[in-house]
C-alpha positions as a printed Julia matrix, in Angstrom:
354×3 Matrix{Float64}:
 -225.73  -5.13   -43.4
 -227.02  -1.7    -41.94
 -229.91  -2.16   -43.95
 -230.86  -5.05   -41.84
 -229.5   -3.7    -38.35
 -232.54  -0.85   -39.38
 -235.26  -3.32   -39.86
 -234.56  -5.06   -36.64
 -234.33  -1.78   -34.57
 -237.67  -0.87   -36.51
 -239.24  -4.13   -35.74
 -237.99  -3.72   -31.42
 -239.18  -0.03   -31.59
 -242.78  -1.43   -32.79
 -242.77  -4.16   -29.83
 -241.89  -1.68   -27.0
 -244.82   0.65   -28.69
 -247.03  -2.11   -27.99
 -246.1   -3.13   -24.43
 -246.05   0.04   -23.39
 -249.71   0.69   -25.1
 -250.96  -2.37   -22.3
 -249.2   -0.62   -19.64
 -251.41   2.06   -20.41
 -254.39   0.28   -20.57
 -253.88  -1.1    -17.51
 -253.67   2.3    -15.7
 -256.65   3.39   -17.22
 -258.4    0.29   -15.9
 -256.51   1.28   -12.47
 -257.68   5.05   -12.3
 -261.72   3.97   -13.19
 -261.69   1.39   -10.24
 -260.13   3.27    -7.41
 -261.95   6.7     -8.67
 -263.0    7.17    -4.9
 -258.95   7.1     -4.11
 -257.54   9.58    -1.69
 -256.33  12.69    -3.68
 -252.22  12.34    -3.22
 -252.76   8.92    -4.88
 -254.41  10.74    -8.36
 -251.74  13.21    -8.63
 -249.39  10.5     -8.66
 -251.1    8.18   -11.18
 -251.62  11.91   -13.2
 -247.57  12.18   -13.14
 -246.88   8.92   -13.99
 -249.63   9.13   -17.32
 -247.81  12.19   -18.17
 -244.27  10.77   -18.19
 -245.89   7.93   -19.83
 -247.07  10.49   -22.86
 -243.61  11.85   -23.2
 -242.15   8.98   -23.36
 -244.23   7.61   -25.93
 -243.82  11.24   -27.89
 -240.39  10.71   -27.64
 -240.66   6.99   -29.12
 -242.58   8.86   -32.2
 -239.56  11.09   -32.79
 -237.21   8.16   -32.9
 -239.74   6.19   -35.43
 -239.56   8.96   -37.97
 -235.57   9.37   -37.61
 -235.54   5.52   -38.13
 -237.88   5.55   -40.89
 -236.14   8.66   -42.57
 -232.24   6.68   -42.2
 -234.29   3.71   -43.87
 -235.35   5.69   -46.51
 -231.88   7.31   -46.85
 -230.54   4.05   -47.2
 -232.99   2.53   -49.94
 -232.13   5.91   -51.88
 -227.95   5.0    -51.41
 -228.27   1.27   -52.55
 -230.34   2.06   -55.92
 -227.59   5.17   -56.64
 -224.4    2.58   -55.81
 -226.44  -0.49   -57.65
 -226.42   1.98   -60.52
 -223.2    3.66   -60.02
 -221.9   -0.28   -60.26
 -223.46  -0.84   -63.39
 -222.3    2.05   -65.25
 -218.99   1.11   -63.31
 -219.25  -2.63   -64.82
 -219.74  -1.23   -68.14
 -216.64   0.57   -68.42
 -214.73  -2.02   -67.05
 -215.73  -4.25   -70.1
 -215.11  -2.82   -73.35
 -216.77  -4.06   -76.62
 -215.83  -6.65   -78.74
 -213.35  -6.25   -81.96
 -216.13  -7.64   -83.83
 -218.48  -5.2    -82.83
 -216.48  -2.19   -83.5
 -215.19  -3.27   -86.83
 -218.62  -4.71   -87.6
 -220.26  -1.29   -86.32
 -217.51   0.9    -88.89
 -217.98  -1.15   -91.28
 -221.85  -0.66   -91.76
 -221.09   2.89   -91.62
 -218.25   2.11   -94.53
 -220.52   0.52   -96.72
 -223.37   2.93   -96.3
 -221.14   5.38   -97.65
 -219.99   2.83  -100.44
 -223.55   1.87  -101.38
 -224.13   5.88  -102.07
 -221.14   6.24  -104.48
 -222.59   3.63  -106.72
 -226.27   4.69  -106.84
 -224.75   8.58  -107.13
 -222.36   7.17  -110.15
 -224.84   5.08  -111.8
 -227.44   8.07  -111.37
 -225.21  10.64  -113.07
 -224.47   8.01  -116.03
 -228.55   7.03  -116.93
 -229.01  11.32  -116.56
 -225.89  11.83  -118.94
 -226.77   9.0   -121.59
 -230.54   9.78  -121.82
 -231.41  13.35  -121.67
 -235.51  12.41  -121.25
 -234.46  11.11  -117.61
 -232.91  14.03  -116.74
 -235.6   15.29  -114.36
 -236.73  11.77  -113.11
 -233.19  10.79  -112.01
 -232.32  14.2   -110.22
 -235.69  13.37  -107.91
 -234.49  10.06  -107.38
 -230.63  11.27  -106.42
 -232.35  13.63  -103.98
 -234.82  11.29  -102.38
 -231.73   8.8   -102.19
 -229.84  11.34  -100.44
 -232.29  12.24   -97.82
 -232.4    8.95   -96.99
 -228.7    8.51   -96.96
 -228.23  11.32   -95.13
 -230.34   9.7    -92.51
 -229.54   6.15   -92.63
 -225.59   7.48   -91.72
 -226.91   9.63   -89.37
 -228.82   6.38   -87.73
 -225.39   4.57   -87.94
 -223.4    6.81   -86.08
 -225.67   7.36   -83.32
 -225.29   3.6    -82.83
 -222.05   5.01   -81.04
 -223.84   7.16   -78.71
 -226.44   4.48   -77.49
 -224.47   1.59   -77.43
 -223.4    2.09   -73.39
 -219.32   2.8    -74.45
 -219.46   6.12   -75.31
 -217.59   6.54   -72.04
 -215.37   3.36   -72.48
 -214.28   5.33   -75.59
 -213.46   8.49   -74.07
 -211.18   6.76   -71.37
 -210.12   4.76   -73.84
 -208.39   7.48   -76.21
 -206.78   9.22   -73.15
 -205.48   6.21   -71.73
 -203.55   4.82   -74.45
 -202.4    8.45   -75.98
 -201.1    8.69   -72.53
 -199.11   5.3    -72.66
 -197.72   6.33   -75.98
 -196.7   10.1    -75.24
 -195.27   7.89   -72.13
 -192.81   5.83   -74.07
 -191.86   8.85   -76.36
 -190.47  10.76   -73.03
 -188.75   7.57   -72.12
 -186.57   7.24   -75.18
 -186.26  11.01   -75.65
 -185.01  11.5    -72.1
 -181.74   8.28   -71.82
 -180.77   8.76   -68.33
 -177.26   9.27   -69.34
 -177.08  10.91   -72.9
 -173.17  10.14   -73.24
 -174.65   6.4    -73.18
 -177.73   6.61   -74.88
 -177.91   4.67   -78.29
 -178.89   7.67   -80.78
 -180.66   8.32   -84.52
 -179.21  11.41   -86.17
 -181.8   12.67   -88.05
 -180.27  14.63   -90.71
 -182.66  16.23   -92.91
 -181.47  17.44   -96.23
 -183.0   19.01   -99.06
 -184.38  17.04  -101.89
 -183.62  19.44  -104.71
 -180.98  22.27  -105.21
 -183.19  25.23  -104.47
 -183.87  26.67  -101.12
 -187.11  25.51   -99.49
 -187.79  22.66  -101.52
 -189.45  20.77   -99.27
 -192.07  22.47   -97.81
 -193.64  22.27   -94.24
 -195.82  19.28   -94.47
 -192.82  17.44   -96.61
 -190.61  18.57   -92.71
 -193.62  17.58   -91.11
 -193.31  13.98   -93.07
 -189.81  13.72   -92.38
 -190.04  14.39   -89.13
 -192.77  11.45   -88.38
 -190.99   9.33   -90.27
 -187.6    9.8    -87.79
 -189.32   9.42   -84.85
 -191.17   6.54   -85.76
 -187.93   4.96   -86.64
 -186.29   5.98   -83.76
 -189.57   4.56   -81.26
 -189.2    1.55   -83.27
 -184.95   0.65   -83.33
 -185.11   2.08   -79.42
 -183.37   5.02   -79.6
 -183.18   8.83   -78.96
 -184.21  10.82   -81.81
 -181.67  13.78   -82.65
 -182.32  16.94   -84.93
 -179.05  17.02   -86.67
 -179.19  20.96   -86.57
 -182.03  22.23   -85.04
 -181.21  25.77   -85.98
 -181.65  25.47   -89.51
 -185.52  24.82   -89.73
 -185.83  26.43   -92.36
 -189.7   27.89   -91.86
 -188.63  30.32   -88.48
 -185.34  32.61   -88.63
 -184.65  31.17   -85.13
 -184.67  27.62   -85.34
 -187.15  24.45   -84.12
 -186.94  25.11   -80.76
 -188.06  28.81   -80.88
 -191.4   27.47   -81.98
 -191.81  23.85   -80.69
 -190.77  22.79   -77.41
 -187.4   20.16   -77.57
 -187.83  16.72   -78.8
 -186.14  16.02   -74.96
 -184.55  17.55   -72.01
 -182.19  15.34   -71.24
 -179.9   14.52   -74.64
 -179.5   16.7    -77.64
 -175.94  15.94   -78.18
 -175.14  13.48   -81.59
 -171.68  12.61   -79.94
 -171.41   8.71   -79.39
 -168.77   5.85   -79.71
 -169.33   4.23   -83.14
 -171.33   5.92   -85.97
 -172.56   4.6    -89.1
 -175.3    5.14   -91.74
 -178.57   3.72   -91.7
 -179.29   0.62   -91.3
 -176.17   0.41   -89.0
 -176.49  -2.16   -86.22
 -177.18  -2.9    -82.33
 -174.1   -2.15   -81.32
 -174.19   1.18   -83.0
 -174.19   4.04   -80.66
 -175.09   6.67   -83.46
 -177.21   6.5    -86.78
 -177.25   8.48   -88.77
 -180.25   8.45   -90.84
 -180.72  10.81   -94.05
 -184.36  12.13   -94.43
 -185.43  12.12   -97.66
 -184.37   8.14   -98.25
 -181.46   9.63  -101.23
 -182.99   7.96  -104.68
 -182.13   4.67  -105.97
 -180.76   3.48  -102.49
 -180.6   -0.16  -101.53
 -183.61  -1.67  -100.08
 -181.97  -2.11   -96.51
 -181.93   1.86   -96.8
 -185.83   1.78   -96.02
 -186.89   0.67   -92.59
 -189.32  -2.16   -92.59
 -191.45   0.22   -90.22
 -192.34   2.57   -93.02
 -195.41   2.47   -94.02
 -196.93   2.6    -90.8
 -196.55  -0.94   -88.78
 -198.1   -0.66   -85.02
 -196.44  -2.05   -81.99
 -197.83  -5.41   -81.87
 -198.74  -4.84   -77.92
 -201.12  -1.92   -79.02
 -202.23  -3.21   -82.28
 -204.98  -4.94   -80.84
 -206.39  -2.11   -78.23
 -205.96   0.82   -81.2
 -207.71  -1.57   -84.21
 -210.83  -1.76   -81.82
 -210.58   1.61   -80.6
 -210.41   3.64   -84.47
 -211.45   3.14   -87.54
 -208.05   3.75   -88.98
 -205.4    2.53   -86.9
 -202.72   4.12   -88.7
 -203.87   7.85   -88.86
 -203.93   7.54   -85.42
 -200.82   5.97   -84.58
 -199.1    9.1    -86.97
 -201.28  11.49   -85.25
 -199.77  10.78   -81.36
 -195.53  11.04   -83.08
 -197.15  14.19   -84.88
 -198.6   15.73   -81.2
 -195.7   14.96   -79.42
 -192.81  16.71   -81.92
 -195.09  19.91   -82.73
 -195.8   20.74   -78.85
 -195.77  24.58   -78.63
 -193.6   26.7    -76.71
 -195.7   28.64   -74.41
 -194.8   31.76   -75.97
 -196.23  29.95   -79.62
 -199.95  29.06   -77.28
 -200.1   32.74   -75.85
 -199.24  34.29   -79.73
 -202.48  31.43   -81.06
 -204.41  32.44   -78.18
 -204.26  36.54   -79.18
 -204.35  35.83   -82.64
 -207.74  33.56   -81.95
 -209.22  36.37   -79.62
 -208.09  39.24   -82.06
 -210.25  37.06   -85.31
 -213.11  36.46   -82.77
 -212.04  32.74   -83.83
 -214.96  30.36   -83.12
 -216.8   26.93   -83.61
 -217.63  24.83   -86.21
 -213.88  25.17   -87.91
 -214.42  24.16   -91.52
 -210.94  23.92   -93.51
């Protein structure tokens, strides 16, 4: 619309140019045939030819500020047109066929250099005469692996939703670390339906189970807990047995609003709806009835995020894990501050291999 209110002012300023040009004219035409005129009559006509000039220089200044605002506004549509398009992009993510069909090119690439390495190291180790004929072929057949995968994975980068992706991740780790704070912070803890997660050792000794085993058991609850509803409790926070003072002195709380296993009705796992407290024993004891495992274990996504996280990653269920896993072992700011010296005092730095 203001493109168009330009062009017309553009095309009036051109028209007055051009009347005024035969105004002009025609006092030029006046001055040669009354050249005999009485002197007061040429200093007027020599006034009037000079306000004439300015006004036309004037008319030339407002031509190039029209022109330049034209210009101005060309420049602004192409920017928005492509600003739109980019926009456009990232409001329509790719297909589930495409991703899974894109990952699973990159799969089988991989798969397709297992066999020819495995059938390469069998013809070398059955005939010794092909020895130095098969090790050229394995490392021709690697450079070219190498650079077919390479090839495959850039297919990510020029595909147009590299940036889709990027939102993508944040947005739904959001939602999740979302419904985590719900559940972990009831409203009214007194109220709030509970899982007791008591975590006991598998095996006489001290320290049997080891830190990733906790780390296992402590998915495990929570996923439980996301899944049945309910506020996950630590049955004794203070006896992680990895710091002398506790969990909490490490991690930050699993919530701020309920840490108290007090309820109504309590009952062992599977326990029921009306249950206020569960209390569920982490490891599953051996040889327990099947209704002692929960259907959620292994790894079962919410059927409402299923669909977004299957596109998204090429393995649904490390990720899924991965967001319980980020929200339990969130550092005390005290834990950041010790990494951050440690980091600084090691001159820590990228790549991190290990």
């Amino acid at each position: 619309m203001n493109f168009m209110k330009i062009t017309q002012c553009y095309n009036r300023f051109w028209k007055r140019i051009f009347m005024f040009s035969v105004l002009v004219w025609v006092y030029l035409f006046y001055v040669t045939f009354y050249f005999n005129c009485e002197e007061p009559f040429d200093d007027d006509l020599e006034q009037t030819l000079a306000i004439s000039l300015q006004h036309l220089d004037e008319e030339h200044r407002t031509n190039v500020e029209l022109t330049e605002m034209r210009n101005d506004l060309v420049h602004k549509l192409r920017f928005d047109e492509k600003k739109m398009k980019k926009k456009k992009k990232l409001l329509h993510p790719p297909t589930e066929k495409y991703e899974l069909l894109r990952r699973r090119i990159y799969s089988n690439t991989k798969e397709v250099w297992y066999y020819i390495g495995s059938t390469l190291r069998s013809l070398a180790n059955e005939f010794d005469d092909l020895k130095p004929k098969v090790s050229d072929m394995k490392k021709m057949v690697d450079e070219h692996y190498r650079s077919l995968l390479r090839d495959v994975a850039k297919l990510a980068d020029v595909d147009g939703y590299t940036q889709w992706r990027l939102k993508e991740f944040g947005s739904l780790s959001r939602l999740v670390e979302k419904r985590l704070r719900h559940t972990q912070n009831p409203p009214d803890c007194s109220k709030a339906r509970k899982l007791l997660c008591n975590f006991v050792s598998s095996c006489p000794r001290k320290n049997c189970c080891g830190y990733g085993c906790r780390v296992h058991h402590f998915v495990k609850c929570l996923i439980v807990a996301y899944a049945t509803e309910r506020t996950m409790i630590i049955d004794n926070p203070k006896k992680w047995e990895f710091t002398s003072r506790g969990f909490e002195n490490i991690f930050l709380p699993l919530s701020d609003t309920c840490t108290s296993n007090d309820g109504d009705t309590v009952s062992l796992w599977p326990g029921n709806e009306t249950t206020q407290v569960i209390n569920y024993i982490v490891p599953t004891p051996e040889f327990a009835a099947k209704h002692f495992h929960p259907p959620y274990i292994p790894v079962v996504l919410p059927e409402d995020l299923a669909g977004r996280i299957n596109v998204l990653h090429g393995d649904p269920a490390v990720w899924w894990i991965g967001q319980f896993f980020k929200y339990i072992f969130r550092p005390q700011p005290s834990t950041t501050i010790a990494f951050n010296q440690f980091a600084k005092r090691v001159h820590f730095q990228k790549p991190i291999v290990g």
